[in-house]
């Protein structure tokens, strides 16, 4: 069997790469370059040649054999998104954007819904793998380096600690966003609370995630606490967050100002408040750390800290790396956070000025002397 993976419906058998090359009037090598996703290489020929090859493949019903391509190139014709929690609107929004950008380049999108990205990429080829949850375990960065050394897959690491090597790094630290969110709410309330997913037991890690640690540090700076008592956790997922929120908001000393670790928890908290008849922002103010896609907001817009056009920007990096088959050095892509006011906060205050005396943002997700608290979350 040739490099093709389909038949033309007759008795002659599968359509091969040779058939496509003959139909297009080009060499097998040129057809291979075009149909394997390497159309940007000089060997793929002119735009007219590429168009002829693709048209011939479509007429004949040719489908590339991804297994054969993986053996030749070390890549498997797709993009892997290691997202961990797919219930998060952030994960859904990113997956939809990557899918839309990847399909025109004949790249499929696969989502890993668990944290076993190292094991999966070790045994499977991908044109690019987008890796999250790296900073939540002690050996996360080292696993990325091992994959880079042993795999032909393109890699993009979502990490606030790593530097690019043979892989790209997207750095997007939420440190200042959490601090600003706390100060913004603390200016109007005596107590600010954090709603966070309890995922440490799922990740097998012992580190306190940066968002949680920054919240604890900021609460202590304001003399609030005990800081750990200001954190409420729930099991991962929208339904569990909703149940936790209902119980929390029904308590005698319910929260009045909440920072949500991630977008899906903000959506769940807002829905619980609506069910209980709590007005926002009069009875409850909510700020999400992380983007909340508009289609996930059913009861008005949620105020959040996030990155402008974050899905488009991440997708550009990931799809770009998938299409680039060269051994170029990795690049660092830094995304800055900003505040987007919605219906869940009162008239927005100016974002607090950073304190120059504090220096740069600390290294994220590192375990501190105070020890871990039971919370974690998606990257």
GROMACS .gro file of C-alpha atoms in nm:
model
  379
    1UNK     CA    1   0.000   0.000   0.000
    2UNK     CA    2   0.125   0.351  -0.079
    3UNK     CA    3   0.108   0.660   0.133
    4UNK     CA    4  -0.262   0.707   0.068
    5UNK     CA    5  -0.536   0.603   0.304
    6UNK     CA    6  -0.852   0.576   0.091
    7UNK     CA    7  -0.986   0.421  -0.227
    8UNK     CA    8  -1.157   0.557  -0.535
    9UNK     CA    9  -1.448   0.312  -0.508
   10UNK     CA   10  -1.319   0.085  -0.789
   11UNK     CA   11  -1.133  -0.245  -0.774
   12UNK     CA   12  -0.794  -0.083  -0.828
   13UNK     CA   13  -0.736  -0.031  -0.456
   14UNK     CA   14  -0.625   0.266  -0.249
   15UNK     CA   15  -0.534   0.597  -0.403
   16UNK     CA   16  -0.163   0.650  -0.352
   17UNK     CA   17   0.065   0.951  -0.341
   18UNK     CA   18   0.197   0.842  -0.680
   19UNK     CA   19  -0.155   0.870  -0.824
   20UNK     CA   20  -0.188   1.226  -0.695
   21UNK     CA   21   0.154   1.324  -0.829
   22UNK     CA   22   0.071   1.177  -1.171
   23UNK     CA   23  -0.267   1.356  -1.178
   24UNK     CA   24  -0.108   1.689  -1.084
   25UNK     CA   25   0.190   1.647  -1.315
   26UNK     CA   26   0.448   1.685  -1.039
   27UNK     CA   27   0.706   1.467  -0.870
   28UNK     CA   28   0.616   1.241  -0.580
   29UNK     CA   29   0.849   1.445  -0.358
   30UNK     CA   30   0.665   1.768  -0.440
   31UNK     CA   31   0.325   1.610  -0.376
   32UNK     CA   32   0.455   1.476  -0.047
   33UNK     CA   33   0.577   1.819   0.065
   34UNK     CA   34   0.244   1.980  -0.015
   35UNK     CA   35   0.016   1.715   0.136
   36UNK     CA   36   0.224   1.652   0.448
   37UNK     CA   37   0.177   2.009   0.570
   38UNK     CA   38   0.523   2.121   0.458
   39UNK     CA   39   0.385   2.342   0.182
   40UNK     CA   40   0.583   2.636   0.316
   41UNK     CA   41   0.911   2.465   0.225
   42UNK     CA   42   1.086   2.568  -0.099
   43UNK     CA   43   1.063   2.210  -0.229
   44UNK     CA   44   0.684   2.239  -0.236
   45UNK     CA   45   0.696   2.462  -0.542
   46UNK     CA   46   0.496   2.768  -0.646
   47UNK     CA   47   0.147   2.856  -0.521
   48UNK     CA   48   0.011   2.731  -0.854
   49UNK     CA   49   0.186   2.396  -0.804
   50UNK     CA   50   0.049   2.362  -0.452
   51UNK     CA   51  -0.302   2.439  -0.577
   52UNK     CA   52  -0.270   2.174  -0.851
   53UNK     CA   53  -0.158   1.910  -0.602
   54UNK     CA   54  -0.441   1.983  -0.359
   55UNK     CA   55  -0.698   1.986  -0.641
   56UNK     CA   56  -0.571   1.651  -0.768
   57UNK     CA   57  -0.590   1.501  -0.420
   58UNK     CA   58  -0.947   1.623  -0.381
   59UNK     CA   59  -1.056   1.489  -0.721
   60UNK     CA   60  -0.911   1.147  -0.646
   61UNK     CA   61  -1.036   1.135  -0.289
   62UNK     CA   62  -0.685   1.098  -0.149
   63UNK     CA   63  -0.638   1.106   0.228
   64UNK     CA   64  -0.280   1.120   0.363
   65UNK     CA   65  -0.171   0.823   0.570
   66UNK     CA   66  -0.086   0.993   0.900
   67UNK     CA   67   0.097   0.687   1.029
   68UNK     CA   68   0.329   0.690   0.729
   69UNK     CA   69   0.383   1.064   0.769
   70UNK     CA   70   0.464   1.020   1.135
   71UNK     CA   71   0.727   0.758   1.050
   72UNK     CA   72   0.890   0.990   0.795
   73UNK     CA   73   0.867   1.321   0.980
   74UNK     CA   74   0.820   1.231   1.347
   75UNK     CA   75   0.496   1.428   1.354
   76UNK     CA   76   0.141   1.304   1.333
   77UNK     CA   77  -0.071   1.560   1.149
   78UNK     CA   78  -0.239   1.712   1.451
   79UNK     CA   79  -0.226   1.945   1.748
   80UNK     CA   80  -0.255   1.818   2.105
   81UNK     CA   81  -0.395   2.054   2.369
   82UNK     CA   82  -0.309   1.926   2.717
   83UNK     CA   83  -0.573   2.124   2.907
   84UNK     CA   84  -0.652   1.900   3.205
   85UNK     CA   85  -0.996   2.047   3.284
   86UNK     CA   86  -1.222   2.078   2.980
   87UNK     CA   87  -1.521   2.209   3.179
   88UNK     CA   88  -1.349   2.547   3.207
   89UNK     CA   89  -1.489   2.796   2.951
   90UNK     CA   90  -1.129   2.906   2.898
   91UNK     CA   91  -1.036   2.557   2.777
   92UNK     CA   92  -1.340   2.537   2.551
   93UNK     CA   93  -1.273   2.881   2.403
   94UNK     CA   94  -0.910   2.798   2.331
   95UNK     CA   95  -0.993   2.462   2.174
   96UNK     CA   96  -1.249   2.621   1.942
   97UNK     CA   97  -1.001   2.887   1.829
   98UNK     CA   98  -0.719   2.639   1.766
   99UNK     CA   99  -0.954   2.409   1.575
  100UNK     CA  100  -1.069   2.695   1.352
  101UNK     CA  101  -0.712   2.806   1.280
  102UNK     CA  102  -0.569   2.455   1.235
  103UNK     CA  103  -0.824   2.299   0.999
  104UNK     CA  104  -0.732   2.511   0.693
  105UNK     CA  105  -0.382   2.363   0.727
  106UNK     CA  106  -0.516   2.004   0.744
  107UNK     CA  107  -0.433   1.983   1.114
  108UNK     CA  108  -0.676   1.814   1.351
  109UNK     CA  109  -0.707   1.914   1.717
  110UNK     CA  110  -0.695   1.662   2.001
  111UNK     CA  111  -0.772   1.753   2.364
  112UNK     CA  112  -0.616   1.569   2.657
  113UNK     CA  113  -0.864   1.584   2.945
  114UNK     CA  114  -0.620   1.461   3.208
  115UNK     CA  115  -0.273   1.554   3.332
  116UNK     CA  116  -0.082   1.265   3.165
  117UNK     CA  117   0.059   1.481   2.887
  118UNK     CA  118   0.414   1.353   2.937
  119UNK     CA  119   0.312   0.990   2.896
  120UNK     CA  120   0.098   1.065   2.591
  121UNK     CA  121   0.352   1.275   2.400
  122UNK     CA  122   0.627   1.025   2.484
  123UNK     CA  123   0.441   0.759   2.288
  124UNK     CA  124   0.262   0.960   2.019
  125UNK     CA  125   0.375   1.201   1.750
  126UNK     CA  126   0.212   1.543   1.714
  127UNK     CA  127   0.281   1.844   1.497
  128UNK     CA  128   0.255   2.052   1.813
  129UNK     CA  129   0.163   1.991   2.176
  130UNK     CA  130   0.046   2.278   2.399
  131UNK     CA  131   0.140   2.182   2.754
  132UNK     CA  132  -0.024   2.331   3.064
  133UNK     CA  133  -0.005   2.240   3.435
  134UNK     CA  134   0.374   2.241   3.405
  135UNK     CA  135   0.432   2.465   3.705
  136UNK     CA  136   0.210   2.264   3.940
  137UNK     CA  137   0.453   1.975   3.994
  138UNK     CA  138   0.820   1.970   4.087
  139UNK     CA  139   0.924   1.770   3.779
  140UNK     CA  140   0.702   1.950   3.524
  141UNK     CA  141   0.978   2.162   3.365
  142UNK     CA  142   1.217   1.867   3.350
  143UNK     CA  143   0.951   1.657   3.175
  144UNK     CA  144   0.919   1.925   2.907
  145UNK     CA  145   1.295   1.923   2.852
  146UNK     CA  146   1.299   1.544   2.824
  147UNK     CA  147   1.019   1.552   2.567
  148UNK     CA  148   1.203   1.819   2.371
  149UNK     CA  149   1.516   1.603   2.361
  150UNK     CA  150   1.344   1.275   2.272
  151UNK     CA  151   1.042   1.374   2.060
  152UNK     CA  152   1.003   1.526   1.716
  153UNK     CA  153   0.678   1.692   1.823
  154UNK     CA  154   0.672   2.070   1.831
  155UNK     CA  155   0.620   2.190   2.188
  156UNK     CA  156   0.471   2.504   2.340
  157UNK     CA  157   0.500   2.528   2.719
  158UNK     CA  158   0.249   2.741   2.912
  159UNK     CA  159   0.472   2.832   3.206
  160UNK     CA  160   0.570   3.136   3.408
  161UNK     CA  161   0.902   2.982   3.517
  162UNK     CA  162   1.057   2.818   3.210
  163UNK     CA  163   1.282   2.970   2.948
  164UNK     CA  164   1.256   2.866   2.582
  165UNK     CA  165   1.504   2.611   2.456
  166UNK     CA  166   1.409   2.392   2.159
  167UNK     CA  167   1.046   2.471   2.246
  168UNK     CA  168   0.839   2.788   2.272
  169UNK     CA  169   0.722   2.929   2.604
  170UNK     CA  170   0.408   3.135   2.664
  171UNK     CA  171   0.455   3.330   2.986
  172UNK     CA  172   0.142   3.476   3.142
  173UNK     CA  173   0.181   3.532   3.515
  174UNK     CA  174  -0.141   3.613   3.707
  175UNK     CA  175   0.055   3.744   4.009
  176UNK     CA  176  -0.020   4.114   3.964
  177UNK     CA  177  -0.379   4.041   3.853
  178UNK     CA  178  -0.458   3.861   4.180
  179UNK     CA  179  -0.299   4.139   4.385
  180UNK     CA  180  -0.491   4.409   4.199
  181UNK     CA  181  -0.818   4.216   4.224
  182UNK     CA  182  -0.774   4.184   4.601
  183UNK     CA  183  -0.698   4.554   4.644
  184UNK     CA  184  -0.986   4.651   4.419
  185UNK     CA  185  -1.240   4.456   4.627
  186UNK     CA  186  -1.074   4.527   4.962
  187UNK     CA  187  -1.129   4.900   4.906
  188UNK     CA  188  -1.503   4.832   4.941
  189UNK     CA  189  -1.522   4.527   5.170
  190UNK     CA  190  -1.377   4.418   5.503
  191UNK     CA  191  -1.319   4.063   5.379
  192UNK     CA  192  -1.226   3.932   5.037
  193UNK     CA  193  -1.257   3.558   4.972
  194UNK     CA  194  -1.108   3.319   4.717
  195UNK     CA  195  -1.300   3.037   4.547
  196UNK     CA  196  -1.054   2.780   4.411
  197UNK     CA  197  -1.069   2.424   4.273
  198UNK     CA  198  -0.915   2.154   4.490
  199UNK     CA  199  -0.700   1.977   4.233
  200UNK     CA  200  -0.374   1.903   4.410
  201UNK     CA  201  -0.479   1.542   4.468
  202UNK     CA  202  -0.550   1.502   4.096
  203UNK     CA  203  -0.219   1.652   3.987
  204UNK     CA  204  -0.016   1.463   4.243
  205UNK     CA  205   0.166   1.785   4.327
  206UNK     CA  206   0.263   1.951   4.652
  207UNK     CA  207   0.313   2.305   4.533
  208UNK     CA  208   0.081   2.591   4.610
  209UNK     CA  209  -0.037   2.740   4.277
  210UNK     CA  210   0.070   3.099   4.221
  211UNK     CA  211  -0.283   3.238   4.222
  212UNK     CA  212  -0.358   3.089   4.562
  213UNK     CA  213  -0.022   3.181   4.713
  214UNK     CA  214  -0.049   3.538   4.586
  215UNK     CA  215  -0.396   3.568   4.738
  216UNK     CA  216  -0.267   3.443   5.074
  217UNK     CA  217   0.031   3.678   5.067
  218UNK     CA  218  -0.184   3.978   4.975
  219UNK     CA  219  -0.438   3.901   5.249
  220UNK     CA  220  -0.158   3.888   5.507
  221UNK     CA  221  -0.019   4.220   5.383
  222UNK     CA  222  -0.359   4.376   5.456
  223UNK     CA  223  -0.369   4.220   5.801
  224UNK     CA  224  -0.661   4.000   5.699
  225UNK     CA  225  -0.705   3.646   5.809
  226UNK     CA  226  -0.617   3.393   5.911
  227UNK     CA  227  -0.549   3.400   5.538
  228UNK     CA  228  -0.618   3.028   5.487
  229UNK     CA  229  -0.970   3.079   5.628
  230UNK     CA  230  -1.045   3.315   5.340
  231UNK     CA  231  -1.006   3.033   5.084
  232UNK     CA  232  -1.303   2.815   4.990
  233UNK     CA  233  -1.236   2.512   4.770
  234UNK     CA  234  -1.454   2.284   4.563
  235UNK     CA  235  -1.398   1.975   4.357
  236UNK     CA  236  -1.310   2.054   3.994
  237UNK     CA  237  -1.586   2.116   3.742
  238UNK     CA  238  -1.875   2.353   3.698
  239UNK     CA  239  -2.136   2.137   3.872
  240UNK     CA  240  -1.927   2.087   4.186
  241UNK     CA  241  -1.840   2.457   4.192
  242UNK     CA  242  -2.210   2.541   4.163
  243UNK     CA  243  -2.301   2.314   4.454
  244UNK     CA  244  -2.024   2.457   4.667
  245UNK     CA  245  -2.132   2.810   4.578
  246UNK     CA  246  -2.495   2.743   4.676
  247UNK     CA  247  -2.386   2.613   5.015
  248UNK     CA  248  -2.140   2.898   5.065
  249UNK     CA  249  -2.381   3.176   4.969
  250UNK     CA  250  -2.655   3.026   5.189
  251UNK     CA  251  -2.438   3.036   5.503
  252UNK     CA  252  -2.507   3.296   5.776
  253UNK     CA  253  -2.174   3.466   5.708
  254UNK     CA  254  -2.185   3.448   5.332
  255UNK     CA  255  -1.914   3.619   5.126
  256UNK     CA  256  -1.975   3.961   4.976
  257UNK     CA  257  -1.660   3.989   4.762
  258UNK     CA  258  -1.507   3.688   4.587
  259UNK     CA  259  -1.208   3.635   4.362
  260UNK     CA  260  -1.258   3.322   4.150
  261UNK     CA  261  -0.950   3.121   4.065
  262UNK     CA  262  -1.075   3.048   3.715
  263UNK     CA  263  -1.354   3.134   3.475
  264UNK     CA  264  -1.585   2.836   3.519
  265UNK     CA  265  -1.597   2.896   3.895
  266UNK     CA  266  -1.702   3.256   3.836
  267UNK     CA  267  -1.982   3.133   3.609
  268UNK     CA  268  -2.093   2.881   3.875
  269UNK     CA  269  -2.082   3.139   4.154
  270UNK     CA  270  -2.281   3.387   3.948
  271UNK     CA  271  -2.547   3.124   3.870
  272UNK     CA  272  -2.575   3.028   4.238
  273UNK     CA  273  -2.617   3.393   4.335
  274UNK     CA  274  -2.895   3.434   4.079
  275UNK     CA  275  -3.077   3.128   4.211
  276UNK     CA  276  -3.061   3.264   4.566
  277UNK     CA  277  -3.179   3.609   4.460
  278UNK     CA  278  -2.853   3.787   4.542
  279UNK     CA  279  -2.806   4.103   4.339
  280UNK     CA  280  -2.475   4.166   4.168
  281UNK     CA  281  -2.282   4.375   4.243
  282UNK     CA  282  -2.492   4.510   4.535
  283UNK     CA  283  -2.506   4.187   4.737
  284UNK     CA  284  -2.206   4.012   4.587
  285UNK     CA  285  -1.906   4.127   4.384
  286UNK     CA  286  -1.722   3.874   4.168
  287UNK     CA  287  -1.390   3.899   3.985
  288UNK     CA  288  -1.257   3.610   3.779
  289UNK     CA  289  -0.885   3.550   3.734
  290UNK     CA  290  -0.890   3.437   3.376
  291UNK     CA  291  -1.101   3.510   3.072
  292UNK     CA  292  -1.470   3.421   3.069
  293UNK     CA  293  -1.598   3.371   2.711
  294UNK     CA  294  -1.913   3.572   2.641
  295UNK     CA  295  -2.115   3.262   2.546
  296UNK     CA  296  -2.063   3.126   2.898
  297UNK     CA  297  -2.210   3.431   3.071
  298UNK     CA  298  -2.584   3.383   3.113
  299UNK     CA  299  -2.663   3.646   3.378
  300UNK     CA  300  -2.466   3.947   3.260
  301UNK     CA  301  -2.099   4.004   3.198
  302UNK     CA  302  -1.850   3.892   3.462
  303UNK     CA  303  -1.564   4.123   3.560
  304UNK     CA  304  -1.230   3.955   3.504
  305UNK     CA  305  -0.857   3.992   3.470
  306UNK     CA  306  -0.727   3.842   3.151
  307UNK     CA  307  -0.525   3.882   2.833
  308UNK     CA  308  -0.664   4.073   2.536
  309UNK     CA  309  -0.741   3.831   2.250
  310UNK     CA  310  -0.582   3.550   2.449
  311UNK     CA  311  -0.726   3.263   2.244
  312UNK     CA  312  -0.621   3.415   1.913
  313UNK     CA  313  -0.271   3.485   2.042
  314UNK     CA  314  -0.217   3.139   2.189
  315UNK     CA  315  -0.354   2.978   1.873
  316UNK     CA  316  -0.114   3.178   1.657
  317UNK     CA  317   0.180   3.043   1.855
  318UNK     CA  318   0.057   2.683   1.865
  319UNK     CA  319  -0.055   2.653   1.501
  320UNK     CA  320   0.257   2.841   1.390
  321UNK     CA  321   0.477   2.593   1.572
  322UNK     CA  322   0.283   2.302   1.421
  323UNK     CA  323   0.342   2.433   1.069
  324UNK     CA  324   0.709   2.511   1.127
  325UNK     CA  325   0.905   2.189   1.068
  326UNK     CA  326   1.246   2.352   1.117
  327UNK     CA  327   1.474   2.317   1.419
  328UNK     CA  328   1.460   2.687   1.504
  329UNK     CA  329   1.531   2.790   1.862
  330UNK     CA  330   1.233   2.837   2.088
  331UNK     CA  331   1.077   3.178   2.144
  332UNK     CA  332   0.938   3.349   2.453
  333UNK     CA  333   0.589   3.499   2.419
  334UNK     CA  334   0.489   3.721   2.713
  335UNK     CA  335   0.119   3.799   2.768
  336UNK     CA  336   0.024   4.082   3.005
  337UNK     CA  337  -0.301   4.083   3.204
  338UNK     CA  338  -0.552   4.368   3.231
  339UNK     CA  339  -0.887   4.432   3.400
  340UNK     CA  340  -1.214   4.403   3.207
  341UNK     CA  341  -1.504   4.549   3.404
  342UNK     CA  342  -1.839   4.372   3.384
  343UNK     CA  343  -2.171   4.365   3.569
  344UNK     CA  344  -2.038   4.182   3.875
  345UNK     CA  345  -1.836   4.473   4.017
  346UNK     CA  346  -1.930   4.828   4.112
  347UNK     CA  347  -1.797   5.133   3.933
  348UNK     CA  348  -1.441   5.021   3.862
  349UNK     CA  349  -1.156   5.180   4.050
  350UNK     CA  350  -0.829   5.255   3.872
  351UNK     CA  351  -0.599   4.956   3.887
  352UNK     CA  352  -0.362   4.996   4.181
  353UNK     CA  353  -0.009   5.102   4.097
  354UNK     CA  354   0.255   4.834   4.134
  355UNK     CA  355   0.485   4.879   4.431
  356UNK     CA  356   0.838   4.930   4.289
  357UNK     CA  357   0.986   4.821   4.620
  358UNK     CA  358   0.848   4.470   4.566
  359UNK     CA  359   1.057   4.417   4.255
  360UNK     CA  360   0.953   4.182   3.973
  361UNK     CA  361   0.688   3.916   4.004
  362UNK     CA  362   0.809   3.620   4.208
  363UNK     CA  363   0.866   3.281   4.055
  364UNK     CA  364   0.519   3.127   4.038
  365UNK     CA  365   0.376   2.807   4.174
  366UNK     CA  366   0.670   2.742   4.402
  367UNK     CA  367   0.610   2.584   4.739
  368UNK     CA  368   0.648   2.832   5.023
  369UNK     CA  369   0.755   2.783   5.380
  370UNK     CA  370   0.395   2.818   5.494
  371UNK     CA  371   0.316   2.487   5.321
  372UNK     CA  372   0.044   2.401   5.073
  373UNK     CA  373  -0.325   2.463   5.114
  374UNK     CA  374  -0.578   2.237   4.943
  375UNK     CA  375  -0.638   2.422   4.620
  376UNK     CA  376  -0.518   2.425   4.267
  377UNK     CA  377  -0.651   2.503   3.924
  378UNK     CA  378  -0.600   2.509   3.554
  379UNK     CA  379  -0.317   2.699   3.401
   0.00000   0.00000   0.00000
